[in-house]
Coordinates of C-alpha atoms in Angstrom, one line a residue:
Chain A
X1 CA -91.8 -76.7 -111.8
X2 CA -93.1 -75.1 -114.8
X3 CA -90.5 -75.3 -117.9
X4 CA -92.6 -72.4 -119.6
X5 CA -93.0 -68.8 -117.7
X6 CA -94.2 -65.4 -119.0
X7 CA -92.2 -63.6 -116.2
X8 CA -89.5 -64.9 -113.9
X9 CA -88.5 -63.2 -110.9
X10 CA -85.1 -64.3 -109.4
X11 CA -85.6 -63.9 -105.4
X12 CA -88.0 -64.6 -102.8
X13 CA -86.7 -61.7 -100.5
X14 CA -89.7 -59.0 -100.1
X15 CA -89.3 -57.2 -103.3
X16 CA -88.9 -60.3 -105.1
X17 CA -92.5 -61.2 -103.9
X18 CA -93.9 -58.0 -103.8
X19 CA -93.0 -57.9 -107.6
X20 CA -94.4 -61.2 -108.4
X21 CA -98.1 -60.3 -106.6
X22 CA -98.0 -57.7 -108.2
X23 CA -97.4 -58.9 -111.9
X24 CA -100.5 -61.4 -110.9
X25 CA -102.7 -58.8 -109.4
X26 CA -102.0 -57.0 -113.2
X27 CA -103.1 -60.0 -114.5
X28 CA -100.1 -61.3 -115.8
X29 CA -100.2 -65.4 -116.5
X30 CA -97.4 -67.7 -115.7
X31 CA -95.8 -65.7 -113.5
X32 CA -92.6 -67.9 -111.9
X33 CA -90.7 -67.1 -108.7
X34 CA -87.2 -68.6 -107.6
X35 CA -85.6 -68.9 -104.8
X36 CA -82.2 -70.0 -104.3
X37 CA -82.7 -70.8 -100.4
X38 CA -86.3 -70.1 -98.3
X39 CA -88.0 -66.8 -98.5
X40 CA -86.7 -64.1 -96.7
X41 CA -83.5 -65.9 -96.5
X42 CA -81.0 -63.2 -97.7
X43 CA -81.1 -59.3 -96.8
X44 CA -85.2 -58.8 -95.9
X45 CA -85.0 -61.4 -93.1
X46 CA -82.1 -60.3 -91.8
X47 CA -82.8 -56.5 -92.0
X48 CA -84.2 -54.0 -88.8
X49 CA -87.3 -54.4 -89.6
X50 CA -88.4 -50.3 -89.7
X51 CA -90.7 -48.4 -92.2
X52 CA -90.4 -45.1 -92.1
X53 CA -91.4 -42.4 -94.1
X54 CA -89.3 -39.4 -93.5
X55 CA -86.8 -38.5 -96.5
X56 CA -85.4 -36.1 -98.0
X57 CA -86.9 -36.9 -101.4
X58 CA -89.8 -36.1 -103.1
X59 CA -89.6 -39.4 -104.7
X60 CA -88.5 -41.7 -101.7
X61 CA -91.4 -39.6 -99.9
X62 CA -93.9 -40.8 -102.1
X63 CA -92.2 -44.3 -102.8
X64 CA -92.5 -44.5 -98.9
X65 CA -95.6 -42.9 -98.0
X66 CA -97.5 -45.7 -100.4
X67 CA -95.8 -48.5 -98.9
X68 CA -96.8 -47.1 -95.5
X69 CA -100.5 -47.2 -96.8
X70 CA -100.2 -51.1 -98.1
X71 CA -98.5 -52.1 -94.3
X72 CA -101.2 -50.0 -92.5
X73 CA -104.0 -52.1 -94.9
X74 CA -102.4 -55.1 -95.7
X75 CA -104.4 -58.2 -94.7
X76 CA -107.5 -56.1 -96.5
X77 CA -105.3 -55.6 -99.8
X78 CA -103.8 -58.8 -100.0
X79 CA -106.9 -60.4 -99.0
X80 CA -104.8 -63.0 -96.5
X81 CA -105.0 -63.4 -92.6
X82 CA -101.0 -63.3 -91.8
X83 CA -100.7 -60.4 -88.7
X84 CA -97.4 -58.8 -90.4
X85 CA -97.2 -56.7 -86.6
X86 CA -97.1 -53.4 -87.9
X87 CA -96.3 -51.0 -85.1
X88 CA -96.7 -47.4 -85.5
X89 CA -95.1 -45.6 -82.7
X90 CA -92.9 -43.5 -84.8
X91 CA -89.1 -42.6 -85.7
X92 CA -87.7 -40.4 -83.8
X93 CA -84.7 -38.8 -86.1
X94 CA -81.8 -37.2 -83.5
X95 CA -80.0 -34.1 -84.6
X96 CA -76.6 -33.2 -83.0
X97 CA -75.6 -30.3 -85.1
X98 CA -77.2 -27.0 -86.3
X99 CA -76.5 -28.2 -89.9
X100 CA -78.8 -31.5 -89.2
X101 CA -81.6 -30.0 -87.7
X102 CA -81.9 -27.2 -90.6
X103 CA -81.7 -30.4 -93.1
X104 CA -84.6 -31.6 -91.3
X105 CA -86.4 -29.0 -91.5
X106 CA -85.7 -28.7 -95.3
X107 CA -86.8 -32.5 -95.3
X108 CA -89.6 -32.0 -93.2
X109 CA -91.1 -29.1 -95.8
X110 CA -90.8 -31.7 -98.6
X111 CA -92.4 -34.6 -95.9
X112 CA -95.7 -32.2 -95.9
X113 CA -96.2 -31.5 -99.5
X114 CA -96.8 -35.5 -99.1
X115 CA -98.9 -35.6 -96.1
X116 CA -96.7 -37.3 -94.2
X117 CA -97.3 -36.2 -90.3
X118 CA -94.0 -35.2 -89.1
X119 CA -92.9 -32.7 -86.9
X120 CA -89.7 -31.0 -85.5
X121 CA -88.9 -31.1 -81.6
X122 CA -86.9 -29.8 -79.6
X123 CA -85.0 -32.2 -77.1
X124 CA -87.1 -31.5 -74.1
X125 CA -90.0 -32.7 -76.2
X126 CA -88.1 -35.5 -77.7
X127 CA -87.7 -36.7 -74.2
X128 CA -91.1 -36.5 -73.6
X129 CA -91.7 -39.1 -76.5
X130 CA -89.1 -41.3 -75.4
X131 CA -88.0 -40.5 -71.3
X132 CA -85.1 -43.1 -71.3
X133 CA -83.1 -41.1 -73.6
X134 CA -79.9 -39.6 -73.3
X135 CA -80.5 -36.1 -74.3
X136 CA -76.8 -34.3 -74.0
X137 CA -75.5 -33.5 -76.9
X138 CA -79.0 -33.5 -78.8
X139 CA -79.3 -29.9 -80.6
X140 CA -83.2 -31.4 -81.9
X141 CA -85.2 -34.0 -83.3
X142 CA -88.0 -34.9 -86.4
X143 CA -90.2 -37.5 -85.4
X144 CA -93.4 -38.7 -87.3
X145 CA -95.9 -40.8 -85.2
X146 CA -97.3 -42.7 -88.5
X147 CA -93.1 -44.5 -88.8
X148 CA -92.7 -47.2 -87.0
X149 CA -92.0 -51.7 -87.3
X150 CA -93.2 -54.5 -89.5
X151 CA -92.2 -57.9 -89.4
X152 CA -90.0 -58.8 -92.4
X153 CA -90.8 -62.1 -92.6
X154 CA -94.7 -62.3 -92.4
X155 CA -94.9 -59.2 -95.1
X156 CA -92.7 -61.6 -97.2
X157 CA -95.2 -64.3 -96.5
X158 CA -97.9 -62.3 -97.4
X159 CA -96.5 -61.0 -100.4
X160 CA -95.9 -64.8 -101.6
X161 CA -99.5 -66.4 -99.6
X162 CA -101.0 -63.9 -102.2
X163 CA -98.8 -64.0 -105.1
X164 CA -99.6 -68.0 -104.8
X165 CA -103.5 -67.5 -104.7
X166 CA -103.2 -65.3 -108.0
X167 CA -101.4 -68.2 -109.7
X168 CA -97.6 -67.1 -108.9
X169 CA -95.9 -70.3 -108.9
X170 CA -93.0 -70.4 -106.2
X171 CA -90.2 -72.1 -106.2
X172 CA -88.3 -72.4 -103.0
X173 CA -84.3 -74.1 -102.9
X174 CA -84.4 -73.4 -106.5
X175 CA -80.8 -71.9 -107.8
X176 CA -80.3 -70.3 -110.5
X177 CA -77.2 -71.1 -113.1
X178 CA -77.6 -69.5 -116.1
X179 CA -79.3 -66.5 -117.5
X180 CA -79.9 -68.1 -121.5
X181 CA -80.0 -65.1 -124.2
X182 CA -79.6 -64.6 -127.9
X183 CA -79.3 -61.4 -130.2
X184 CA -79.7 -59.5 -126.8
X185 CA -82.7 -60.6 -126.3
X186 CA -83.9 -63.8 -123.6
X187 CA -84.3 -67.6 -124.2
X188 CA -84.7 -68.6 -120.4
X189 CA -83.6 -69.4 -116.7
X190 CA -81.4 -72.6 -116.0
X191 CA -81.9 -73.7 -112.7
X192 CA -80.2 -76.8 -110.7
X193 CA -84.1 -78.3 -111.1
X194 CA -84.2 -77.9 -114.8
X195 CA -84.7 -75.0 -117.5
X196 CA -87.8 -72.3 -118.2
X197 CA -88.3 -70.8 -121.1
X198 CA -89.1 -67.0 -120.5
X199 CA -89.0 -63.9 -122.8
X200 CA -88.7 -62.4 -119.4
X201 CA -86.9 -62.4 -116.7
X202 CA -86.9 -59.2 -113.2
X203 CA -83.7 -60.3 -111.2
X204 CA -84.6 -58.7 -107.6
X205 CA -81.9 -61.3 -106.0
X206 CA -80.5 -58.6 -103.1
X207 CA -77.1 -58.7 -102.2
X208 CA -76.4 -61.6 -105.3
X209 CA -78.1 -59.2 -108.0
X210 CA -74.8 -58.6 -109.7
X211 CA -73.8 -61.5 -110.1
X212 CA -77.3 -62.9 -111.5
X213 CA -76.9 -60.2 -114.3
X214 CA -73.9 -61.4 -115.2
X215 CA -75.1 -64.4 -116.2
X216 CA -76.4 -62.4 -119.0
X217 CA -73.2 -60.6 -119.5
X218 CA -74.4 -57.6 -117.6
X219 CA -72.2 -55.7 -115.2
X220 CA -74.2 -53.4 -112.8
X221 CA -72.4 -50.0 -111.1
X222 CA -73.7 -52.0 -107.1
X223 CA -72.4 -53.6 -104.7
X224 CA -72.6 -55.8 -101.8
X225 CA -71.0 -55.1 -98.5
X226 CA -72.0 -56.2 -95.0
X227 CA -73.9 -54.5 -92.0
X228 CA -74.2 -56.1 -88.6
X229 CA -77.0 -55.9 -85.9
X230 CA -77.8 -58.0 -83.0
X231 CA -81.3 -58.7 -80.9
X232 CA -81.6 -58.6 -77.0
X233 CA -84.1 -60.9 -75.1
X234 CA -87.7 -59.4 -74.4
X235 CA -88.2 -56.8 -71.9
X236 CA -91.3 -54.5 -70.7
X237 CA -91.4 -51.5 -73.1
X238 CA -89.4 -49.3 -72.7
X239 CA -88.8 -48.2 -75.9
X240 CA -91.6 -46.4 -78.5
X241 CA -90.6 -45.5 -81.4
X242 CA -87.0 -46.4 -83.6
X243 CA -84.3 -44.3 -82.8
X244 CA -82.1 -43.1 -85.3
X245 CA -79.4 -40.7 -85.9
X246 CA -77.3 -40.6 -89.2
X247 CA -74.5 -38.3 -87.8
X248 CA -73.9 -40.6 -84.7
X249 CA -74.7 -43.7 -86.8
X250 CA -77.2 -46.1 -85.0
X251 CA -80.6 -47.1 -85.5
X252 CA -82.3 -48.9 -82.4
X253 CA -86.2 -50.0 -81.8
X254 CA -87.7 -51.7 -79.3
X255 CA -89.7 -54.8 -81.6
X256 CA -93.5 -55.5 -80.2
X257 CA -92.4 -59.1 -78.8
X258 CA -90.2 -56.6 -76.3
X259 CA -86.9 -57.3 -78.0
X260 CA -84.2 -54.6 -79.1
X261 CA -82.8 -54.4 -82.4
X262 CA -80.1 -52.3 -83.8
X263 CA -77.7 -51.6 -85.8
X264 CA -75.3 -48.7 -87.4
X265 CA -73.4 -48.4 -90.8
X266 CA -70.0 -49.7 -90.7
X267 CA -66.6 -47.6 -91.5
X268 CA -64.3 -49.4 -94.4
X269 CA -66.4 -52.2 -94.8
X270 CA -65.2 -54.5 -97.8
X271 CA -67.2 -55.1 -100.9
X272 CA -67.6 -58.2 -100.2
X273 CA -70.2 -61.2 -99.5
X274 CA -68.7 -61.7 -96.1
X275 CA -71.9 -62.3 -93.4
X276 CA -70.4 -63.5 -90.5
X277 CA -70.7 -61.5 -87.0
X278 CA -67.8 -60.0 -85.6
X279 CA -66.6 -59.0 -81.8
X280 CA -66.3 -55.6 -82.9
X281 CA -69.5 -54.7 -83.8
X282 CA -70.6 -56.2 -80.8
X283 CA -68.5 -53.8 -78.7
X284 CA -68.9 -50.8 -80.6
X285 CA -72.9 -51.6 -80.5
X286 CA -73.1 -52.0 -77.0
X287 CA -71.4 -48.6 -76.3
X288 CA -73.3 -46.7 -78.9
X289 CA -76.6 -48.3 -77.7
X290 CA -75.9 -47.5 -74.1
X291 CA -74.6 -44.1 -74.4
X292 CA -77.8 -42.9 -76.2
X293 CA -80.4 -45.3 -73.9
X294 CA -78.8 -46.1 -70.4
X295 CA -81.5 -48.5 -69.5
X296 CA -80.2 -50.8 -71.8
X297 CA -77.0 -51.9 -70.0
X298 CA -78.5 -54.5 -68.3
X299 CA -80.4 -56.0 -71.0
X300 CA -79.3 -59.5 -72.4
X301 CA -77.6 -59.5 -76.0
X302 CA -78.8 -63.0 -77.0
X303 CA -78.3 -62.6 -80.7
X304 CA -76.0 -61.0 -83.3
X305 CA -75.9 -61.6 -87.2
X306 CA -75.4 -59.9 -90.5
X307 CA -76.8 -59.1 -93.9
X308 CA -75.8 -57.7 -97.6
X309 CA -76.5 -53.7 -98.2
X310 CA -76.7 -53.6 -102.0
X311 CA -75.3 -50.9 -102.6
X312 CA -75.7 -48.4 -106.1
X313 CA -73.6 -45.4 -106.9
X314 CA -76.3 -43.2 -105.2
X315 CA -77.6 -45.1 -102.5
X316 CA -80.4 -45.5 -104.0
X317 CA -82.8 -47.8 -105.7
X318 CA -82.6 -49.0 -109.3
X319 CA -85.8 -50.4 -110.5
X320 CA -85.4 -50.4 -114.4
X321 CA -85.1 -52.2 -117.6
X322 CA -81.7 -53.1 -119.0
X323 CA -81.6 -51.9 -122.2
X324 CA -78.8 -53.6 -123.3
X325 CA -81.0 -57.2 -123.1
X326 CA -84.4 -56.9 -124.4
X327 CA -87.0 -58.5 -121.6
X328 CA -84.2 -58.1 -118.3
X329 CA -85.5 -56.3 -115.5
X330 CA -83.1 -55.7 -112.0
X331 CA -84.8 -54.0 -108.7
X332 CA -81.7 -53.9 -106.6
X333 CA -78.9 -51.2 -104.6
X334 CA -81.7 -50.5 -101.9
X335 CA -78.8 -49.7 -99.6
X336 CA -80.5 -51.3 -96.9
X337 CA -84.0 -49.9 -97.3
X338 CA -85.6 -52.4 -99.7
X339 CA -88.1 -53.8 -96.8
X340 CA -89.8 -50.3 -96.1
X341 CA -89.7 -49.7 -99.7
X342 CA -90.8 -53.0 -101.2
X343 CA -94.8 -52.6 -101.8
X344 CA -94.9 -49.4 -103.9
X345 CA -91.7 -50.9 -106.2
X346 CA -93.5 -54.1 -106.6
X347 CA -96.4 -51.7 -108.5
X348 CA -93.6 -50.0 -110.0
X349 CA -91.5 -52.9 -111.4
X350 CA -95.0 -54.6 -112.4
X351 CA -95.5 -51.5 -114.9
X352 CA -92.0 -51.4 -116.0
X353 CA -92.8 -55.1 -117.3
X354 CA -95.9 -54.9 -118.6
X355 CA -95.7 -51.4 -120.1
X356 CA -97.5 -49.3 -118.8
X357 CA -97.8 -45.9 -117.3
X358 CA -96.2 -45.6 -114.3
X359 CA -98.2 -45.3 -110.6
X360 CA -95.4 -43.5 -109.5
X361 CA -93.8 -40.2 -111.2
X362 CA -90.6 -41.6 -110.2
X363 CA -86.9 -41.9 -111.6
X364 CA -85.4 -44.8 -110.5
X365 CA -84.1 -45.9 -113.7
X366 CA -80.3 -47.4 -114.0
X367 CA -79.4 -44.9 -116.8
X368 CA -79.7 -42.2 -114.7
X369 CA -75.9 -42.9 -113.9
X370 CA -75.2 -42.8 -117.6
X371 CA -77.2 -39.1 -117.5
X372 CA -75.5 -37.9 -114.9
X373 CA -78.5 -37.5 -112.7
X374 CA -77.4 -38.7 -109.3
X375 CA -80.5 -38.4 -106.8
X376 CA -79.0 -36.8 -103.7
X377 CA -81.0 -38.5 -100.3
X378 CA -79.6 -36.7 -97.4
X379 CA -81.5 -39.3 -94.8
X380 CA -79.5 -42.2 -95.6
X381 CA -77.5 -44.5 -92.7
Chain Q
X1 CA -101.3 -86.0 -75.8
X2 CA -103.2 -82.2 -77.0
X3 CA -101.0 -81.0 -79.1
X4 CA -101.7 -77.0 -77.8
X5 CA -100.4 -77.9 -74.3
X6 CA -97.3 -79.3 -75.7
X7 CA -94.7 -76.6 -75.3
X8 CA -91.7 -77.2 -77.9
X9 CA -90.1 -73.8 -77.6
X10 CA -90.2 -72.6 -74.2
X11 CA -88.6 -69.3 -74.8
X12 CA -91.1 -67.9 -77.3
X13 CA -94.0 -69.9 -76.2
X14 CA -95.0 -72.0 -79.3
X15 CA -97.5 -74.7 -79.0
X16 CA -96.8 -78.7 -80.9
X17 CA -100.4 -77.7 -82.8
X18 CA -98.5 -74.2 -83.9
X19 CA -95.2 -76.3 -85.2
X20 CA -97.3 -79.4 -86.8
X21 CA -99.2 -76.2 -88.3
X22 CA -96.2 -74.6 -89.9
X23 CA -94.8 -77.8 -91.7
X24 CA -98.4 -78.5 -92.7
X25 CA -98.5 -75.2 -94.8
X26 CA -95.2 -76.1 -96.2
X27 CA -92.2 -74.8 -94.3
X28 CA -90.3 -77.9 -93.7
X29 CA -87.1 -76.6 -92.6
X30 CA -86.2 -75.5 -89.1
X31 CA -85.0 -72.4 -90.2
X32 CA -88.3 -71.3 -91.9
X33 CA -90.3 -72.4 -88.7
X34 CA -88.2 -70.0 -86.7
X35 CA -88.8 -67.5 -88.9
X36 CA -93.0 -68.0 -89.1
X37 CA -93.3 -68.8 -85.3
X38 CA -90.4 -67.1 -83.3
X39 CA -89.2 -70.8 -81.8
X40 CA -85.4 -70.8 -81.7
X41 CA -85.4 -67.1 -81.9
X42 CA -85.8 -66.4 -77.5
X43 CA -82.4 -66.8 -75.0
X44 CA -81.3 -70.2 -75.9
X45 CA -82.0 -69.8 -79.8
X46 CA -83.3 -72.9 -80.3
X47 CA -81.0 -75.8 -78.3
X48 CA -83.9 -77.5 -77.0
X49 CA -86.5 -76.8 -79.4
X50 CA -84.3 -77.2 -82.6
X51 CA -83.9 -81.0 -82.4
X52 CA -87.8 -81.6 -81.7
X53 CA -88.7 -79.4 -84.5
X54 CA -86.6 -81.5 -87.0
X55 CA -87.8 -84.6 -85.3
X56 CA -91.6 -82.8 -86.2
X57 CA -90.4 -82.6 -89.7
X58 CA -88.7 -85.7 -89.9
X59 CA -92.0 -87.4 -89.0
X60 CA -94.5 -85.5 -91.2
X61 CA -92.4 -85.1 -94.1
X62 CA -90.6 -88.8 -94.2
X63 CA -87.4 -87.1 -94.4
X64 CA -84.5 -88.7 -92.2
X65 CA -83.7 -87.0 -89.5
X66 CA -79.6 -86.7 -90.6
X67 CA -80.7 -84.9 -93.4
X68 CA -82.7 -81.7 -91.9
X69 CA -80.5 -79.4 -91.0
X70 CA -80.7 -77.6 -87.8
X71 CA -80.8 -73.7 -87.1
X72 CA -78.2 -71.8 -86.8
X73 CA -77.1 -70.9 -83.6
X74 CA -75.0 -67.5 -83.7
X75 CA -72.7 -65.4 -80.9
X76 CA -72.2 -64.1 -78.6
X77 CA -73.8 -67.7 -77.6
X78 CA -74.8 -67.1 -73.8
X79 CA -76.5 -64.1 -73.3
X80 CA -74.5 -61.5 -72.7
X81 CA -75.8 -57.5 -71.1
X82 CA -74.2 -54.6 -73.0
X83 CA -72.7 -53.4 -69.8
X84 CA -70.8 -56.3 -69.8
X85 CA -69.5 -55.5 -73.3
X86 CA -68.6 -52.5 -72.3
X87 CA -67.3 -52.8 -69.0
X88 CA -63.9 -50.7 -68.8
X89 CA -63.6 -49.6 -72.6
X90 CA -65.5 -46.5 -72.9
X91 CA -63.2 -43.4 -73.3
X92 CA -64.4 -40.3 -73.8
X93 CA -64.0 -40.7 -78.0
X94 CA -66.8 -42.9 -77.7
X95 CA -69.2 -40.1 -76.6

């Protein structure tokens, strides 16, 4: 392991790597990633694996529209081989209330001045895209074809394959211990495998970001807190695009292997770092699932587990500088939407670091909160 | 023996040549070589293919066996359908 390192990013989840290629690909030298555990080993691996790009923001349009270009080219960009399975059969968004469907609309307004395909249906024609689905109730529907399933793990691989070729040096089962500074400003990382010197240092650590910046006496406004989802065994399609509703609470896609995934935002969860599974979630999963796609009832549950949400005071991203230490850097609180989001912040965070103008006219910055300028997302599960 | 008619994971289909591949691009824990090749991750989540992947590792690495840990193998266990789950506790608050 190097004991000297221009930039070190703490985590080898997808943003973490995404961040590091992308520091490289700017031509930054001596770039040095840690990992406490393997890549993809906290929240990205253990996330539903969807990229879509229907929000309610300009920004989070944009943010997510880019990204969607990098999946869509992403062998070609990244000059690697790794298949990362993208699958572009859509998101279909359910509405079960007047109110819904006209915030759809609204979103769907802002979706065009973007470009992004989507379109309003009505729930005979939402049946049409998806016949197994359990229409009663349903007052509407947004879909966009373009939405649709990576794999987590192989874009994380990629991400890192590519970092590595650009001279990224990655350390796997690496933990950090210390975050060194003096004057407010940084002397280096101490890991359990020895001590790098670094002006600077992007912590991009998920779910354990908080605590990471504390190291350097700096308390962020986020929080972790734990979301469940299981996987069934593989069926015969059945299934095109992802399901989701945010007033019912689920979000269900049929992977390309043939294997169901889903999940839905749980109700007076605990901050906390808790990721076990629980019977509950299992029950109140099944009957959600079920209710909206009958077909599924007789399909095997073979696997349940459960990730971090990092959470920020508006659900949404903070990729920005911390003033308070000259050279820190945090891209955390992607309340469970870091994977879809993670190739356009990498570009973002890499011109945070090195200065320069940014791709994106974006403000994801963490003294927004101090401004007052809370972005309100109204697509958020 | 040919190594791509050696099945080690029999749920997801993945080859001897495709686990001696993974450790030889440098994932040498069981839990990585899940995630790159989808063994462990079909119906039985890896009880018979867990304990020949670490034996792969074990051998190509030099590590001993005791100390590669195996995948983690999560609930509900069996295999269980969601109508099972739900058998008899749907009310109507749940629609």
């Amino acid at each position: 392991m190097k004991n000297k390192a221009n930039v070190v990013v703490i985590g080898g989840g997808v943003v973490g790597c995404s961040i590091a290629y992308n520091l490289a690909k700017k031509g930054v030298k001596d770039v040095v990633l840690l990992e406490k555990s393997y890549l993809s080993s906290g929240a990205t691996g253990r996330c539903g694996a969807g990229v879509r790009q229907q929000w309610g923001t300009k920004q989070n349009c944009l943010l997510a529209s880019e990204s969607m270009n990098i999946f869509e080219n992403f062998a070609d960009i990244l000059q690697i081989k790794r298949d990362i399975e993208l699958k572009q059969k859509g998101y279909l968004l359910l509405a079960y209330s007047d109110k819904e469907l006209e915030q759809f609309k609204k979103n769907i307004e802002v979706q065009h001045s973007l470009n992004i395909p989507s379109v309003l249906l009505t729930p005979k024609e939402a049946k049409e895209i998806v016949p197994n689905l359990n229409i009663e109730k349903l007052v509407g529907a947004a879909y966009c074809a373009k939405d649709g399933h990576a794999n987590p793990f192989q874009v994380t691989l990629g991400y890192a394959e590519a970092a590595q070729r650009l001279g990224v040096e990655i350390n796997k089962f690496t933990e950090v211990k210390d975050i060194k500074t003096k004057n407010d400003a940084l002397l280096g990382v101490q890991t359990n495998k020895g001590f790098i010197e670094c002006k600077k240092v992007v912590v991009a650590a998920g779910g354990w970001t908080q605590n990471i910046t504390k190291m350097a006496k700096i308390d962020l406004p986020i929080y972790s807190e734990r979301h469940e989802i299981l996987v069934t065994e593989s069926v015969k399609s059945i299934l095109d695009p992802m399901l989701m509703s945010f007033s019912y609470n689920i979000y269900c896609q049929q992977e390309p292997v043939g294997s169901f995934i889903m999940g839905y935002g749980p109700e007076n969860e605990p901050h906390s770092y808790n990721m076990e599974s629980s019977w509950k979630f299992l029950e109140t999963m099944s009957k959600k699932a079920t209710w909206l796609l009958p077909p599924l009832k007789n399909i095997r549950i073979i696997r349940q587990w459960a990730g971090l949400y990092n959470i920020s005071p508006d659900r949404q991203p903070i990729v920005s500088q911390i003033n308070q230490v000259e050279g820190l850097y945090v891209a955390c609180g992607f309340s469970g939407h870091g994977f879809m989001l993670a190739p356009a912040v990498g570009i973002l965070m890499a011109d945070i670091v090195t200065g320069d103008k940014l791709t994106y006219d974006v403000i994801l910055d963490l003294e927004r909160f101090n401004r007052g300028e809370i972005i309100e997302e109204p697509s958020v599960v | 023996m040919d190594e791509n008619k050696v099945i080690i994971c029999r749920c997801e289909d993945v080859t001897l040549k495709e686990i001696r591949n993974a450790i030889r691009e440098g994932f040498t824990t069981v839990e990585e070589i899940k995630r790159v090749t989808r063994s462990g991750m079909g119906p039985c989540q890896g009880k018979t293919c867990g304990l020949l992947i670490a034996k792969e590792i074990s051998q190509m690495t030099g590590k001993p066996m005791e100390e590669i840990e195996l995948q983690n193998i999560r609930p509900p266990y069996g295999g269980i359908t969601f109508e099972e789950v739900t058998k008899g506790t749907i009310t109507e608050n749940d629609k």
